[in-house]
PDB file of C-alpha atoms in Angstrom:
ATOM      1  CA  MET O   1       2.898  -3.355  -9.508  1.00 90.00           C
ATOM      2  CA  ALA O   2       4.076  -1.862 -12.520  1.00 94.00           C
ATOM      3  CA  THR O   3       1.638  -2.255 -15.520  1.00 95.00           C
ATOM      4  CA  PRO O   4       2.362  -1.677 -19.503  1.00 97.00           C
ATOM      5  CA  ARG O   5       1.032   2.063 -20.032  1.00 97.00           C
ATOM      6  CA  ASP O   6       3.790   2.893 -16.788  1.00 98.00           C
ATOM      7  CA  PHE O   7       6.065   1.052 -19.652  1.00 98.00           C
ATOM      8  CA  MET O   8       4.624   3.288 -22.173  1.00 98.00           C
ATOM      9  CA  TYR O   9       4.351   6.816 -19.577  1.00 98.00           C
ATOM     10  CA  MET O  10       8.401   5.819 -18.065  1.00 98.00           C
ATOM     11  CA  GLN O  11       9.500   5.384 -22.430  1.00 98.00           C
ATOM     12  CA  ARG O  12       7.986   8.526 -22.861  1.00 98.00           C
ATOM     13  CA  ALA O  13       9.846   9.759 -20.124  1.00 98.00           C
ATOM     14  CA  LEU O  14      13.138   9.100 -20.963  1.00 98.00           C
ATOM     15  CA  GLU O  15      12.466  10.270 -24.060  1.00 98.00           C
ATOM     16  CA  LEU O  16      12.388  13.853 -22.120  1.00 98.00           C
ATOM     17  CA  ALA O  17      15.724  13.137 -20.412  1.00 98.00           C
ATOM     18  CA  ALA O  18      17.474  12.450 -23.554  1.00 98.00           C
ATOM     19  CA  ARG O  19      16.151  15.405 -24.624  1.00 98.00           C
ATOM     20  CA  GLY O  20      17.340  17.405 -21.491  1.00 98.00           C
ATOM     21  CA  ALA O  21      21.256  15.792 -21.590  1.00 97.00           C
ATOM     22  CA  GLU O  22      21.291  17.225 -25.444  1.00 97.00           C
ATOM     23  CA  LEU O  23      21.130  20.236 -23.974  1.00 97.00           C
ATOM     24  CA  GLY O  24      23.552  19.736 -21.187  1.00 97.00           C
ATOM     25  CA  GLU O  25      21.493  19.454 -18.574  1.00 98.00           C
ATOM     26  CA  VAL O  26      21.540  15.705 -16.308  1.00 98.00           C
ATOM     27  CA  PRO O  27      19.332  14.074 -17.857  1.00 98.00           C
ATOM     28  CA  VAL O  28      15.772  12.962 -15.937  1.00 98.00           C
ATOM     29  CA  GLY O  29      12.303  12.924 -17.923  1.00 98.00           C
ATOM     30  CA  ALA O  30       8.663  13.009 -16.280  1.00 99.00           C
ATOM     31  CA  VAL O  31       5.289  12.759 -17.615  1.00 99.00           C
ATOM     32  CA  VAL O  32       2.151  13.326 -15.206  1.00 99.00           C
ATOM     33  CA  VAL O  33      -0.914  11.542 -17.001  1.00 98.00           C
ATOM     34  CA  LEU O  34      -4.508  11.811 -15.928  1.00 98.00           C
ATOM     35  CA  ASP O  35      -7.395   9.269 -16.989  1.00 98.00           C
ATOM     36  CA  GLY O  36      -4.658   8.057 -19.417  1.00 97.00           C
ATOM     37  CA  LYS O  37      -4.024  11.396 -20.733  1.00 98.00           C
ATOM     38  CA  VAL O  38      -0.373  12.810 -20.754  1.00 98.00           C
ATOM     39  CA  ILE O  39      -1.731  16.288 -19.429  1.00 98.00           C
ATOM     40  CA  GLY O  40       2.308  17.549 -18.576  1.00 98.00           C
ATOM     41  CA  GLU O  41       5.786  16.865 -19.378  1.00 98.00           C
ATOM     42  CA  GLY O  42       8.728  18.336 -18.537  1.00 98.00           C
ATOM     43  CA  TYR O  43      12.888  17.014 -18.204  1.00 98.00           C
ATOM     44  CA  ASN O  44      15.290  19.284 -16.203  1.00 98.00           C
ATOM     45  CA  GLN O  45      15.852  22.843 -17.337  1.00 98.00           C
ATOM     46  CA  PRO O  46      17.640  24.436 -13.952  1.00 98.00           C
ATOM     47  CA  ILE O  47      21.284  25.926 -16.612  1.00 98.00           C
ATOM     48  CA  THR O  48      18.967  26.466 -19.258  1.00 97.00           C
ATOM     49  CA  SER O  49      16.107  28.433 -17.468  1.00 98.00           C
ATOM     50  CA  SER O  50      18.483  30.050 -15.119  1.00 98.00           C
ATOM     51  CA  ASP O  51      15.817  28.870 -12.745  1.00 98.00           C
ATOM     52  CA  PRO O  52      17.078  26.111  -9.770  1.00 98.00           C
ATOM     53  CA  SER O  53      13.471  25.040  -9.143  1.00 98.00           C
ATOM     54  CA  ALA O  54      13.455  23.411 -13.032  1.00 98.00           C
ATOM     55  CA  HIS O  55      13.442  19.920 -12.520  1.00 98.00           C
ATOM     56  CA  ALA O  56      11.840  17.747 -14.343  1.00 98.00           C
ATOM     57  CA  GLU O  57       9.368  16.918 -11.667  1.00 98.00           C
ATOM     58  CA  VAL O  58       8.372  20.675 -11.778  1.00 98.00           C
ATOM     59  CA  VAL O  59       8.373  21.525 -14.825  1.00 98.00           C
ATOM     60  CA  ALA O  60       5.805  19.022 -15.698  1.00 99.00           C
ATOM     61  CA  LEU O  61       3.545  19.849 -12.506  1.00 98.00           C
ATOM     62  CA  ARG O  62       3.345  22.887 -13.355  1.00 98.00           C
ATOM     63  CA  ALA O  63       2.056  22.095 -17.529  1.00 98.00           C
ATOM     64  CA  ALA O  64       0.065  19.822 -15.802  1.00 98.00           C
ATOM     65  CA  ALA O  65      -1.160  22.341 -13.428  1.00 98.00           C
ATOM     66  CA  ARG O  66      -1.985  25.185 -16.092  1.00 98.00           C
ATOM     67  CA  GLN O  67      -3.198  22.326 -18.107  1.00 98.00           C
ATOM     68  CA  GLN O  68      -5.810  21.796 -15.513  1.00 98.00           C
ATOM     69  CA  ASN O  69      -6.132  25.145 -14.052  1.00 98.00           C
ATOM     70  CA  ASN O  70      -5.529  23.922 -10.743  1.00 98.00           C
ATOM     71  CA  TYR O  71      -2.783  23.083  -9.169  1.00 98.00           C
ATOM     72  CA  ARG O  72      -4.035  20.400  -7.338  1.00 98.00           C
ATOM     73  CA  LEU O  73      -4.191  16.659  -9.609  1.00 98.00           C
ATOM     74  CA  PRO O  74      -5.437  14.585  -7.532  1.00 98.00           C
ATOM     75  CA  GLY O  75      -5.378  11.050  -9.679  1.00 98.00           C
ATOM     76  CA  ALA O  76      -2.808  12.119 -11.430  1.00 98.00           C
ATOM     77  CA  THR O  77       0.228   9.886 -11.705  1.00 98.00           C
ATOM     78  CA  LEU O  78       3.535  11.511 -11.801  1.00 99.00           C
ATOM     79  CA  TYR O  79       6.459   9.149 -14.316  1.00 99.00           C
ATOM     80  CA  VAL O  80       9.780  10.291 -13.302  1.00 99.00           C
ATOM     81  CA  THR O  81      13.013   8.362 -14.795  1.00 98.00           C
ATOM     82  CA  ILE O  82      14.923   9.065 -11.768  1.00 98.00           C
ATOM     83  CA  GLU O  83      14.274   9.614  -7.797  1.00 98.00           C
ATOM     84  CA  PRO O  84      12.983  12.351  -6.994  1.00 98.00           C
ATOM     85  CA  CYS O  85      14.774  15.208  -4.704  1.00 98.00           C
ATOM     86  CA  THR O  86      13.236  16.105  -1.002  1.00 98.00           C
ATOM     87  CA  MET O  87      11.979  19.763  -3.439  1.00 98.00           C
ATOM     88  CA  CYS O  88      10.433  17.522  -5.972  1.00 98.00           C
ATOM     89  CA  PHE O  89       8.590  15.348  -3.537  1.00 98.00           C
ATOM     90  CA  GLY O  90       6.890  18.029  -1.476  1.00 98.00           C
ATOM     91  CA  THR O  91       5.878  19.623  -4.615  1.00 98.00           C
ATOM     92  CA  LEU O  92       4.561  16.464  -5.773  1.00 98.00           C
ATOM     93  CA  VAL O  93       2.508  16.184  -2.221  1.00 98.00           C
ATOM     94  CA  HIS O  94       1.236  20.182  -2.213  1.00 98.00           C
ATOM     95  CA  ALA O  95      -0.039  18.762  -6.226  1.00 98.00           C
ATOM     96  CA  ARG O  96      -1.611  16.226  -4.749  1.00 98.00           C
ATOM     97  CA  ILE O  97      -0.473  13.246  -7.001  1.00 98.00           C
ATOM     98  CA  THR O  98      -1.950   9.801  -6.608  1.00 98.00           C
ATOM     99  CA  ARG O  99       0.500   7.851  -7.441  1.00 98.00           C
ATOM    100  CA  LEU O 100       4.879   8.504  -8.255  1.00 98.00           C
ATOM    101  CA  VAL O 101       6.553   5.582 -10.503  1.00 98.00           C
ATOM    102  CA  TYR O 102       9.596   6.328 -10.949  1.00 98.00           C
ATOM    103  CA  GLY O 103      12.618   4.803 -12.220  1.00 98.00           C
ATOM    104  CA  ALA O 104      16.521   4.604 -11.172  1.00 98.00           C
ATOM    105  CA  ALA O 105      16.907   4.791  -7.166  1.00 98.00           C
ATOM    106  CA  GLU O 106      19.246   8.254  -6.201  1.00 98.00           C
ATOM    107  CA  PRO O 107      21.478   6.934  -4.122  1.00 97.00           C
ATOM    108  CA  ARG O 108      22.871  10.381  -2.522  1.00 96.00           C
ATOM    109  CA  ALA O 109      19.731  12.656  -3.338  1.00 97.00           C
ATOM    110  CA  GLY O 110      16.794  10.890  -3.473  1.00 98.00           C
ATOM    111  CA  VAL O 111      14.114  10.707  -0.842  1.00 98.00           C
ATOM    112  CA  VAL O 112      11.443   8.349  -1.844  1.00 98.00           C
ATOM    113  CA  ALA O 113      13.051   5.315  -0.507  1.00 97.00           C
ATOM    114  CA  SER O 114      17.554   5.522  -1.002  1.00 98.00           C
ATOM    115  CA  GLN O 115      17.855   8.646   1.252  1.00 98.00           C
ATOM    116  CA  LEU O 116      15.157  10.457   4.255  1.00 98.00           C
ATOM    117  CA  LYS O 117      12.018   7.437   2.762  1.00 98.00           C
ATOM    118  CA  LEU O 118      10.028  10.700   2.412  1.00 98.00           C
ATOM    119  CA  ALA O 119       7.144   8.623   0.943  1.00 97.00           C
ATOM    120  CA  ASP O 120       6.411   6.424   4.118  1.00 97.00           C
ATOM    121  CA  GLN O 121       6.461   9.586   6.944  1.00 97.00           C
ATOM    122  CA  THR O 122       3.201   9.295   7.929  1.00 96.00           C
ATOM    123  CA  PHE O 123       3.641  13.398   8.901  1.00 97.00           C
ATOM    124  CA  PHE O 124       1.649  14.628   5.313  1.00 96.00           C
ATOM    125  CA  ASN O 125      -1.186  15.030   5.219  1.00 95.00           C
ATOM    126  CA  HIS O 126      -0.726  13.630   1.500  1.00 97.00           C
ATOM    127  CA  LYS O 127      -0.118  10.207   1.088  1.00 97.00           C
ATOM    128  CA  ILE O 128       1.623   8.719  -2.481  1.00 98.00           C
ATOM    129  CA  GLN O 129       1.455   5.558  -3.496  1.00 98.00           C
ATOM    130  CA  VAL O 130       4.955   4.288  -4.819  1.00 98.00           C
ATOM    131  CA  GLU O 131       5.833   2.383  -7.851  1.00 98.00           C
ATOM    132  CA  ALA O 132      10.049   2.285  -7.659  1.00 98.00           C
ATOM    133  CA  GLY O 133      12.456   0.836 -10.086  1.00 98.00           C
ATOM    134  CA  VAL O 134      10.465   0.675 -13.711  1.00 98.00           C
ATOM    135  CA  MET O 135      12.959   0.676 -16.301  1.00 98.00           C
ATOM    136  CA  GLN O 136      15.105   1.426 -13.783  1.00 98.00           C
ATOM    137  CA  ASP O 137      18.521  -0.296 -16.353  1.00 98.00           C
ATOM    138  CA  GLU O 138      17.456   1.983 -18.683  1.00 98.00           C
ATOM    139  CA  ALA O 139      17.121   5.283 -16.141  1.00 98.00           C
ATOM    140  CA  GLY O 140      20.256   4.827 -14.512  1.00 98.00           C
ATOM    141  CA  ALA O 141      21.920   4.560 -17.402  1.00 98.00           C
ATOM    142  CA  LEU O 142      20.790   7.419 -19.024  1.00 97.00           C
ATOM    143  CA  VAL O 143      22.596   9.838 -16.715  1.00 97.00           C
ATOM    144  CA  LYS O 144      25.415   7.661 -16.096  1.00 96.00           C
ATOM    145  CA  ASP O 145      26.023   7.970 -19.987  1.00 96.00           C
ATOM    146  CA  PHE O 146      26.253  11.520 -18.582  1.00 96.00           C
ATOM    147  CA  PHE O 147      28.322  11.758 -16.284  1.00 94.00           C
ATOM    148  CA  GLN O 148      30.748   9.710 -18.441  1.00 93.00           C
ATOM    149  CA  LYS O 149      30.928  12.249 -21.003  1.00 89.00           C
ATOM    150  CA  ARG O 150      31.324  14.971 -18.958  1.00 83.00           C
ATOM    151  CA  ARG O 151      34.753  14.137 -17.254  1.00 76.00           C
TER     152      ARG O 151
END
């Protein structure tokens, strides 16, 4: 069940997503929190960084791993505005993220619930707790508005 803190950190992720949109990136933002402190933030930047792996989640996880001086982040929660893709979910597993909180579903490429339901699979050596739909209307509106402006 979502907590007031979940909404606070998701609000920050939405701010980061908007920053990405200003740069012409698909507006997705992510925040990594450990022990009540933000240890990593990111927004989509594959275009501006010429890096196909620079999704918001990966950027935030890289920052958090550097801050912790550890590629594993047990006990951490990742907040992201849109349901993660296959690459990002795999990165969450490898980082040993404890909890994932996301906003809007991504019907085409989201793999937590929309497509492959990877969070429910038993073949991973790590299980991630998932909270979906936190501020989904706001997150969905950011993406919808972004693509409407591009048409």
